[in-house]
Coordinates of C-alpha atoms in Angstrom, one line a residue:
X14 CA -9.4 -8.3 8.3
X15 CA -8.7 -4.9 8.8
X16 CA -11.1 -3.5 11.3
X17 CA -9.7 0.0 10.2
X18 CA -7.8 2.0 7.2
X19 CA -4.1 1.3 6.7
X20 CA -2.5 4.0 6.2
X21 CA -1.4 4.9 2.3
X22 CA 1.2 7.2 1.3
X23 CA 1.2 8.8 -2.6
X24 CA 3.5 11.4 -3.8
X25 CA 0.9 14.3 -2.5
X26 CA -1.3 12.4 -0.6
X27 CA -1.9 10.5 3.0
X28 CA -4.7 8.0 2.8
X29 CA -5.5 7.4 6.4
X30 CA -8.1 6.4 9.2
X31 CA -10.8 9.1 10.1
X32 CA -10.0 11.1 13.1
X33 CA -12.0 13.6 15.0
X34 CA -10.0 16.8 13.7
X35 CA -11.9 15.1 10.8
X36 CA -15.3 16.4 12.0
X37 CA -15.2 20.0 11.9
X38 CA -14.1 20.3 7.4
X39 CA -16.6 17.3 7.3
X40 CA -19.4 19.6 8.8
X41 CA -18.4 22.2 6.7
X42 CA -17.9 20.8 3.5
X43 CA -21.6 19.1 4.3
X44 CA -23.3 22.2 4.2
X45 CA -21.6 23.1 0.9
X46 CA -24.6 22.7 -1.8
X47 CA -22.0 22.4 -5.0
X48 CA -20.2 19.6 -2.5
X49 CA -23.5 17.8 -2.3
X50 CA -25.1 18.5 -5.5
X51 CA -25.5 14.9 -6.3
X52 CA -25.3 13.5 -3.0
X53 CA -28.9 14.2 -1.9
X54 CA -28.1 18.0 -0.9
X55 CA -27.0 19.8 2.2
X56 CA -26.5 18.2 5.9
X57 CA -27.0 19.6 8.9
X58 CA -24.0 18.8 11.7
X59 CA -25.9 16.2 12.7
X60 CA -26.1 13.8 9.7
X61 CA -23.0 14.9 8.2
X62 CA -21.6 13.3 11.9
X63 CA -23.4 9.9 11.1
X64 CA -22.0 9.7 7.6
X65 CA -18.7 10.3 8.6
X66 CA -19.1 7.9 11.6
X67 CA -20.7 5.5 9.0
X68 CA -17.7 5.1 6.7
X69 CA -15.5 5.5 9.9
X70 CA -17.1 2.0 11.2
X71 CA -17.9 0.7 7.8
X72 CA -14.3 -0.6 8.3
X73 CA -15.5 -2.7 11.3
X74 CA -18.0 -4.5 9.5
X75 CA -16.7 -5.3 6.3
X76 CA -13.2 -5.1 6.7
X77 CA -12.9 -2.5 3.8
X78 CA -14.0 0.9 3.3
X79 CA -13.4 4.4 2.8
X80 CA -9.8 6.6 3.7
X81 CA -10.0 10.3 4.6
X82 CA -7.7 11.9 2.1
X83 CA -5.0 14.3 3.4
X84 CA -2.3 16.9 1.7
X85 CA 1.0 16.1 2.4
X86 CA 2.0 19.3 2.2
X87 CA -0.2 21.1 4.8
X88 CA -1.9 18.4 6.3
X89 CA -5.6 19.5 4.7
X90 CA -7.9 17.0 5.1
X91 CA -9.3 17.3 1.8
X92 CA -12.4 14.0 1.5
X93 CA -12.6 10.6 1.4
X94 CA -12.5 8.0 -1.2
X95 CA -12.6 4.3 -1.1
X96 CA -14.7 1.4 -0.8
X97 CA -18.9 1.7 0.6
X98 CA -21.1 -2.3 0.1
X99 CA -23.8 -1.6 2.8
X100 CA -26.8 -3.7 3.3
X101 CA -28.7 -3.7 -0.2
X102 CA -26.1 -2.1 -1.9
X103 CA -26.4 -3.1 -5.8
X104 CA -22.3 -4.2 -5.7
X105 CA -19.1 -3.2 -3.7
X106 CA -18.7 0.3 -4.6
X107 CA -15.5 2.7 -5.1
X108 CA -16.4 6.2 -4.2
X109 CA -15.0 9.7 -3.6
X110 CA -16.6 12.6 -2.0
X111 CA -14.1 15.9 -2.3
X112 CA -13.9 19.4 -0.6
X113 CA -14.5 21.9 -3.1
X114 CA -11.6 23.3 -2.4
X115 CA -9.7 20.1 -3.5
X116 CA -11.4 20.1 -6.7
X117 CA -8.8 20.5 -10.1
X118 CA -6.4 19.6 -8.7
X119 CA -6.0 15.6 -10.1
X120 CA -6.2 14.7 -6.0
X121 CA -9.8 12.7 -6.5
X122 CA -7.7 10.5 -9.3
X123 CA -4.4 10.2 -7.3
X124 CA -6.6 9.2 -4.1
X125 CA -8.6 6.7 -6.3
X126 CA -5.3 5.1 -7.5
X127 CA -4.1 4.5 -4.4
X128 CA -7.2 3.0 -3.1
X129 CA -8.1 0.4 -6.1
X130 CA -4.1 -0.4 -6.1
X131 CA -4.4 -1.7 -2.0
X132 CA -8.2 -3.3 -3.1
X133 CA -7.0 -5.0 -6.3
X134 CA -3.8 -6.6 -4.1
X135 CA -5.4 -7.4 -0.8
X136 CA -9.2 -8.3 -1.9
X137 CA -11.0 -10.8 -3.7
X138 CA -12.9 -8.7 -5.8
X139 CA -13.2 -9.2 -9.6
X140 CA -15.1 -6.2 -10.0
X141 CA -16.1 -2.6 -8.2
X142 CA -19.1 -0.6 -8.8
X143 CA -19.2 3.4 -8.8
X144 CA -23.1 5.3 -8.6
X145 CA -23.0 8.2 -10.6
X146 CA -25.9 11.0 -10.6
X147 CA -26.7 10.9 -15.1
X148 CA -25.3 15.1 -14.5
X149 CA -22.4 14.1 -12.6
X150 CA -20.1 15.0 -15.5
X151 CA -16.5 15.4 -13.2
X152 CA -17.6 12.0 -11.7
X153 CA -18.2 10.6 -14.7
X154 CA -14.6 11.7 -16.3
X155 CA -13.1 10.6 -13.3
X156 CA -14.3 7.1 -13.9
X157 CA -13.3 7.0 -17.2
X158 CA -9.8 7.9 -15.8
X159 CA -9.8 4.9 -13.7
X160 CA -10.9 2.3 -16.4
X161 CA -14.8 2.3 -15.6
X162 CA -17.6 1.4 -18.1
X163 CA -21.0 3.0 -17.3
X164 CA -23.3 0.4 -18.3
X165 CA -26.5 2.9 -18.2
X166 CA -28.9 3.9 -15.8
X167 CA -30.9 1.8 -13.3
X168 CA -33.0 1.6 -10.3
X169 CA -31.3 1.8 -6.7
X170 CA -32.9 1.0 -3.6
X171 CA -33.0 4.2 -2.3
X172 CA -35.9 5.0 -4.9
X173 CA -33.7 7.5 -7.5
X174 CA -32.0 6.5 -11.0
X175 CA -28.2 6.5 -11.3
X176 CA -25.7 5.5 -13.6
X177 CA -23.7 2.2 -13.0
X178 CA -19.9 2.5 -13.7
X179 CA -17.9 -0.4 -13.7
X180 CA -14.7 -1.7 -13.2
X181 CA -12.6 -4.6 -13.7
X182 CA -10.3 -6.4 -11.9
X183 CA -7.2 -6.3 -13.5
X184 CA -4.1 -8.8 -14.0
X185 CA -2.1 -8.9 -11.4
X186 CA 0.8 -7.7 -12.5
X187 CA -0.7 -4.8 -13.5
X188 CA -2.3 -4.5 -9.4
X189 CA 1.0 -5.2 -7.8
X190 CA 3.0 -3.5 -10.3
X191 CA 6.3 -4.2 -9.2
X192 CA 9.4 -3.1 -11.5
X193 CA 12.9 -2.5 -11.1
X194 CA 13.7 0.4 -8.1
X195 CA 15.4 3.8 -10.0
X196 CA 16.7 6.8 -8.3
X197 CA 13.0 8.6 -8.0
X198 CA 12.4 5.6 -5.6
X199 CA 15.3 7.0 -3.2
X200 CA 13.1 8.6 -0.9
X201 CA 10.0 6.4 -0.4
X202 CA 12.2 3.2 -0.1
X203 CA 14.3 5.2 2.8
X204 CA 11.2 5.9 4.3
X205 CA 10.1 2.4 3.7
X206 CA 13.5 0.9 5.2
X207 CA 13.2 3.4 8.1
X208 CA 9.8 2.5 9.5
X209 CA 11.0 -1.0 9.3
X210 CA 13.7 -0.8 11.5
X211 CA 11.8 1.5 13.9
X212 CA 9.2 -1.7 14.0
X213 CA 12.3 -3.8 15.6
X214 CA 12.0 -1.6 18.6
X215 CA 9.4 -3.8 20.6
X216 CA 11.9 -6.9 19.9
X217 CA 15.3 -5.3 20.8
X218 CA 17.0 -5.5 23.4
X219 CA 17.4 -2.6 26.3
X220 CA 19.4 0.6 24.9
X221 CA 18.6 -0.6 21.1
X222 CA 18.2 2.8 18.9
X223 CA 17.0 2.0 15.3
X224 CA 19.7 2.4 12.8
X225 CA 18.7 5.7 10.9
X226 CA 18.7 5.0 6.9
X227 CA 18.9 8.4 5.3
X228 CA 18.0 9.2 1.3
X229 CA 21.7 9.1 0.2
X230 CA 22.3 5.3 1.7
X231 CA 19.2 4.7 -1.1
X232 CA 21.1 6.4 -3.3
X233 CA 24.5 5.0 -3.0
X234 CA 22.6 1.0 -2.8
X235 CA 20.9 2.3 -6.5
X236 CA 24.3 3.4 -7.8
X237 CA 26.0 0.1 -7.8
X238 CA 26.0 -2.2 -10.5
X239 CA 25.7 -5.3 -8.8
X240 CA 23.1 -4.5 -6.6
X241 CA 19.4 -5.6 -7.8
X242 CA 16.1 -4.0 -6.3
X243 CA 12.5 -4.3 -7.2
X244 CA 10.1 -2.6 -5.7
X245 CA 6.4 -3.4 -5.3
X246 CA 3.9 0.1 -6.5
X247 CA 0.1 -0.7 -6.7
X248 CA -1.6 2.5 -7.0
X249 CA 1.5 4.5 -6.9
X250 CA 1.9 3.6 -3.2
X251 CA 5.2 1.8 -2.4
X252 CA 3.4 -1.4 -0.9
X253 CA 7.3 -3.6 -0.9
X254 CA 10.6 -4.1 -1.6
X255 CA 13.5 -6.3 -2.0
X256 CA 17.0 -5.8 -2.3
X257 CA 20.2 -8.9 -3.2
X258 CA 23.2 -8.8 -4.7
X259 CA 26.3 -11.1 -5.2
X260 CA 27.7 -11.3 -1.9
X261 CA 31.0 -11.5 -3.4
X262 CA 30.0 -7.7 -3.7
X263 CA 28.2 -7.6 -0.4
X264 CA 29.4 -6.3 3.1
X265 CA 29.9 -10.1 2.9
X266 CA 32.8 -10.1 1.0
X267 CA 32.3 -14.2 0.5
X268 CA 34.8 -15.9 -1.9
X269 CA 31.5 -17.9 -3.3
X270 CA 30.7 -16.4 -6.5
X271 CA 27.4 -18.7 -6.6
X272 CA 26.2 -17.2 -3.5
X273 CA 24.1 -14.5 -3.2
X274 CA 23.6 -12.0 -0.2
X275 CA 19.9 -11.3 0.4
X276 CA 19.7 -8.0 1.9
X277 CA 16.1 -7.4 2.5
X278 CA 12.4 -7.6 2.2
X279 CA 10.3 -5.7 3.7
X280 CA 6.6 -4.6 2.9
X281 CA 4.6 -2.1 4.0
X282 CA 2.2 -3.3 6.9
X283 CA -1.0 -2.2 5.0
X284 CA 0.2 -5.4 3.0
X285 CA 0.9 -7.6 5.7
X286 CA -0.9 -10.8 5.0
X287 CA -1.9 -9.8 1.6
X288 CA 0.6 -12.0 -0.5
X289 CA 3.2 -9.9 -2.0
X290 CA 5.9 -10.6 0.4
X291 CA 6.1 -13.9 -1.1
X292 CA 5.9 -12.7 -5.3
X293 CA 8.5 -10.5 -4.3
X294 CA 10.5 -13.1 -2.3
X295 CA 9.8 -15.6 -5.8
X296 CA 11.1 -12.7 -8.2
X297 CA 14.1 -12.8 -6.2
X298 CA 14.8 -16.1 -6.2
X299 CA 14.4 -16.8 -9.7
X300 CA 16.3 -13.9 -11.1
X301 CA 18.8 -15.0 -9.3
X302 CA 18.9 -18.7 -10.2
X303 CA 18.6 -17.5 -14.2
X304 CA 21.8 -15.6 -13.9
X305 CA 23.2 -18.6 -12.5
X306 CA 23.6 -18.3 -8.8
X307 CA 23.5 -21.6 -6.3
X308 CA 22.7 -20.5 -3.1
X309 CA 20.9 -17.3 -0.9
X310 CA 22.3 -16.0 2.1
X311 CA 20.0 -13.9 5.1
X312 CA 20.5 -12.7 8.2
X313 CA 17.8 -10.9 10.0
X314 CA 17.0 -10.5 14.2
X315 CA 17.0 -13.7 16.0
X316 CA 13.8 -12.3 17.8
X317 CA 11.5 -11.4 14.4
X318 CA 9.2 -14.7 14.8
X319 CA 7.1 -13.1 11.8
X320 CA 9.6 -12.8 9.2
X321 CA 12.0 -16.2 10.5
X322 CA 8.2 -18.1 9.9
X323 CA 7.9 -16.5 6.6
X324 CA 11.7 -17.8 5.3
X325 CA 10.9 -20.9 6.7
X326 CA 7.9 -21.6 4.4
X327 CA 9.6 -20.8 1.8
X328 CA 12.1 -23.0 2.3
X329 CA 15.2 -21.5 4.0
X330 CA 17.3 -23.5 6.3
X331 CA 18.0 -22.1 9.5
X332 CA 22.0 -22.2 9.6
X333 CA 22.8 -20.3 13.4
X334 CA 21.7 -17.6 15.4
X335 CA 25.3 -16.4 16.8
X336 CA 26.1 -14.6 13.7
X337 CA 27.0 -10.8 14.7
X338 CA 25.2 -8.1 12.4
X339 CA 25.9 -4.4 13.1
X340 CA 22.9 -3.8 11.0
X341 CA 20.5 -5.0 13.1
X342 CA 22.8 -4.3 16.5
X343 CA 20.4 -7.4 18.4
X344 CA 21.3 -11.1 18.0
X345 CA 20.7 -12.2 14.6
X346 CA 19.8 -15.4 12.9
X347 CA 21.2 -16.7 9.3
X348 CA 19.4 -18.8 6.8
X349 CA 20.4 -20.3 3.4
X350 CA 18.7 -21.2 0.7
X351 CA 19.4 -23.7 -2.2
X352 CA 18.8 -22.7 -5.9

């Protein structure tokens, strides 16, 4: 259980954890009255600090909660959005709260996305809830954006009216979303790929640099023919990926044409735990058996316990931990795997 927000990363956007640079646009934006029209009117610095400690913390106790929104570009923190269930609380709720300055700008919508698509994949939740003032008209569109229904107006325990929006849950190939990699991936998956290897830095050993893996490699792996790669993309946030190809093909250069070289899997660690290592691992492995392949090949450090347990319960034999791979420049283990 998360005790705060993973960090999520949209083509404009950073969904993060709250910080205290945080404070000082929170304060402001508090004391904004078309900011807080429908949210019970102006704060002084003083309760504006609670609620932003309160949906800071709110991750503590729940293991869910609310992100604050930042601009790539600039690094503007720009609101919050996410998830809000405290005690009394009708249903678990999906929320945003936006600077003015933020407004028109489709970032409420992108923010949302990204939320719902980590929720939908990592939480048991069949449905969310959003409260919505009856005059909240730009809330209200936004809802409909995301797929709400407003059921009509009842009574919360605060003492006012409100509208109840709803949302299902939906399939779950529609919340994992994950599709064939193209070209416009290039970047995030290099980005992806990088972080990765910069992870293998508290297993390496002494004088270990992390392999850099610029756009173009991306690029050049998308280009070839034989090369397959999916990747995962709940709420437009590249949450996985996973990467084989004949390793006839491969850096391999095996004179098996049933066998097929494994490159990688690797999923962002707001995922970890969640599940979609293993569809992504499952895509693999059948695509491969339908085009008529016998047998995987992987190779990954000798000293990465977490993924080595993963293969292992999913039923690749360990083969040796000799094998020599300038890729990962540490001692490296292989595993097979039957299809």
């Amino acid at each position: 259980m998360p005790t705060q927000a993973p960090r999520l990363v949209t083509e404009r956007l950073v969904l993060r954890a709250f910080e205290p640079r945080d404070v000082a646009p929170h304060v402001a934006s508090s004391a904004d009255p078309e900011v807080q029209r429908y949210l019970g009117g102006v704060k002084d610095p003083y309760d504006a600090f609670g609620t932003l400690a309160t949906h800071a913390g709110h991750w503590a106790l729940r293991g869910y909660g609310a992100w604050a929104v930042e601009r790539q570009a600039d690094g503007m923190y720009l609101g919050r959005v996410g998830l809000w269930y405290p005690e009394l609380w009708p249903d678990v709720e999906i929320g945003w709260r936006m600077h003015r300055a933020a407004w028109g700008n489709g970032y409420a919508t992108e923010a949302a996305r990204a939320a719902l698509g980590w929720v939908w994949t990592t939480q048991p939740f069949d449905h969310l809830i959003s409260v919505i003032h009856p005059d909240n008209v730009p809330s209200q569109r936004l809802a409909e954006r995301l797929g709400h229904t407003n059921t009509g107006l009842f009574e919360m325990p605060i003492g006012i009216s409100a509208q109840r929006w709803v949302l299902q849950r939906p399939s779950d190939d529609e919340a994992y979303n994950i599709r064939p990699a193209t070209h416009v991936d290039a970047d995030d998956l290099s980005r992806l790929v990088t972080a990765a290897f910069d992870d293998y830095i508290s297993i390496s050993p002494p004088g270990w640099a992390p392999r850099p893996h610029p756009p173009e490699e991306e690029h050049e792996l998308l280009d070839h023919p034989d090369v397959t790669a999916l990747v995962a993309q709940p709420g437009g946030v590249l949450a996985g990926t996973v990467l084989y190809r004949p390793a006839s093909t491969s850096r391999l250069e095996s004179d098996d044409p049933g066998l097929v070289h494994f490159v990688r899997l690797f999923v962002d660690p707001a995922w970890h735990g969640s599940g979609l290592a293993k569809r992504l691992h499952r895509r693999a492995v059948d695509d491969a058996r339908a085009r008529g392949f016998t047998n995987m090949v992987l190779f990954t450090p000798h000293a990465q316990g977490r993924a080595r347990r993963f293969y292992e319960r999913e039923g690749w034999t360990h083969v040796r931990d000799d094998f020599s791979d300038e890729r990962f420049g540490m001692p490296t283990a292989e595993y097979s795997y039957s299809l």
